[in-house]
Structure formats: C-alpha cells, structure tokens
Amino acid sequence: MSDLRELYQAVILDHNKRPRNFGTLDEATHEAHGHNPLCGDMIRLQLSLDDADVVQGIAFDGEGCAISKASASVMTETLKGRDRTDAEALFQRFHDLVTGKGGDTDALGKLAVFAGVSEFPIRVKCATLAWHTLRAALADATTPVSTE
Ligand code: ZN
C-alpha cells in the first residue's frame, strides 16, 4: 500500500508542477468558473463539445492548491474523447472515491490517485472543485460554482 501511496503522490506532484491542458481554448462551447472559499482555489474551465457531445477540447486555468490543480489536470486529461454521459458517470465515481464511499477504482484509471483524499475531509472540496465546475459548464450555468 505504501508503494502505491508514493506512486499516487508522485502523480499528483507531477500534475501540480506541470498541469496538462492549462490555459484557454480558442473556441469553447461551454465554460464555467468555480471557487472553493475554504481553501481559496479558483478555476475557469472551458470545453469544446462536438455535435455528438464528445469532448474535443478542454482547458482550465486559475489559482489553487496542489490538490485542486492536479485534480483539474488529471480530469481534463481523462475527459478528452469522452462524451457527456461518461463525464457524468465519472463525476459520480470520483465523488464516491474521494468521499470514501469506495466504488470501482478500475473504472477510474488515473483518477484513482486521489483515493487518499478521503482521509482528509478538508481536501475533498479541493479535489472535487474541477468536477463541480465541469458539471456547471455542461449545464451552461451562468453563475459561478462555489463549494460552500
Ligand atoms: Zn485547495
């Protein structure tokens, strides 16, 4: 378990240091802002969906702690090429994982690195901020998301 934990930590540190899909899209079909006042994490998420609701482009920027940034980075990497239904299913699985409800970690792929977050309840909002923002973007929400 400790080897696994070290691996997880390494992935999170790497994504914090070199976030994937960090920046903005030229043409976004969906966009939302998210804020986690508890920690101060801010995110803007942009998506570009095609006619079949498949994620063709995704990007985020903002300021936040290592967990929030790494979570957004791994999320964007995971969602490319997935459709809206997959995204919703992953949101649920990820939420179950970080809130300690367990679930199917195999289906989560790299997202499973955030399993340890469930031991730190205060970090759950950091890890899920990007996902709540994703949901808002897909719903075309016009008001920013807050985890509070
Ligand atoms: Zn945070």
Coordinates of C-alpha atoms in Angstrom, one line a residue, residues 26-117:
D26 CA -9.8 29.5 -28.8
E27 CA -13.4 28.3 -29.3
A28 CA -15.2 26.9 -26.3
T29 CA -18.8 25.6 -26.4
H30 CA -19.1 25.5 -22.6
E31 CA -17.4 27.5 -19.8
A32 CA -17.8 27.8 -16.1
H33 CA -16.0 29.3 -13.1
G34 CA -15.6 27.6 -9.8
H35 CA -14.4 28.7 -6.4
N36 CA -13.6 26.9 -3.2
P37 CA -13.6 29.6 -0.5
L38 CA -12.4 27.1 2.2
C39 CA -9.0 26.9 0.5
G40 CA -9.0 29.8 -1.9
D41 CA -9.0 27.6 -5.1
M42 CA -10.3 29.3 -8.2
I43 CA -10.8 27.6 -11.6
R44 CA -12.0 28.5 -15.0
L45 CA -12.9 25.5 -17.1
Q46 CA -13.6 25.6 -20.8
L47 CA -14.9 22.8 -23.0
S48 CA -15.4 22.2 -26.7
L49 CA -18.0 19.6 -27.4
D50 CA -18.9 18.3 -30.9
D51 CA -22.3 17.5 -32.3
A52 CA -22.2 14.1 -30.6
D53 CA -21.5 15.7 -27.2
V54 CA -17.9 14.3 -27.2
V55 CA -15.2 16.4 -25.6
Q56 CA -12.9 17.5 -28.3
G57 CA -11.1 20.3 -26.4
I58 CA -10.8 21.1 -22.7
A59 CA -8.7 23.6 -20.8
F60 CA -8.5 25.1 -17.4
D61 CA -6.7 27.9 -15.6
G62 CA -6.8 29.6 -12.3
E63 CA -5.1 29.5 -8.9
G64 CA -5.2 26.8 -6.3
C65 CA -3.5 24.4 -4.1
A66 CA -1.7 21.3 -5.3
I67 CA -4.7 19.0 -5.0
S68 CA -7.1 21.3 -6.8
K69 CA -4.7 21.9 -9.6
A70 CA -3.6 18.3 -10.0
S71 CA -7.3 17.2 -9.9
A72 CA -8.2 19.6 -12.6
S73 CA -5.2 18.5 -14.7
V74 CA -6.0 14.7 -14.4
M75 CA -9.7 15.4 -15.0
T76 CA -9.0 17.3 -18.3
E77 CA -6.7 14.5 -19.4
T78 CA -9.3 11.9 -18.6
L79 CA -12.3 13.6 -20.3
K80 CA -10.8 14.2 -23.7
G81 CA -12.6 12.0 -26.1
R82 CA -15.4 11.1 -23.6
D83 CA -19.0 12.1 -24.0
R84 CA -21.3 13.9 -21.7
T85 CA -22.7 10.7 -20.3
D86 CA -19.2 9.3 -19.5
A87 CA -18.4 12.6 -17.8
E88 CA -21.4 12.4 -15.5
A89 CA -20.6 8.8 -14.6
L90 CA -17.0 9.7 -13.9
F91 CA -18.1 12.6 -11.7
Q92 CA -20.1 10.2 -9.6
R93 CA -17.4 7.6 -9.3
F94 CA -14.8 10.2 -8.5
H95 CA -17.0 11.8 -5.8
D96 CA -17.6 8.4 -4.2
L97 CA -13.8 7.8 -4.3
V98 CA -12.8 11.0 -2.5
T99 CA -15.6 10.9 0.0
G100 CA -14.6 7.4 1.0
K101 CA -17.6 5.6 -0.4
G102 CA -15.3 3.3 -2.4
G103 CA -16.5 2.2 -5.7
D104 CA -14.9 0.8 -8.8
T105 CA -11.4 2.2 -8.9
D106 CA -10.5 0.2 -12.0
A107 CA -13.0 2.3 -14.0
L108 CA -11.4 5.5 -12.7
G109 CA -8.0 4.9 -14.3
K110 CA -5.5 7.6 -13.3
L111 CA -8.2 9.4 -11.3
A112 CA -7.7 6.7 -8.6
V113 CA -4.6 8.6 -7.4
F114 CA -6.9 10.8 -5.4
A115 CA -8.1 7.9 -3.2
G116 CA -6.0 9.3 -0.3
V117 CA -8.0 12.5 -0.3

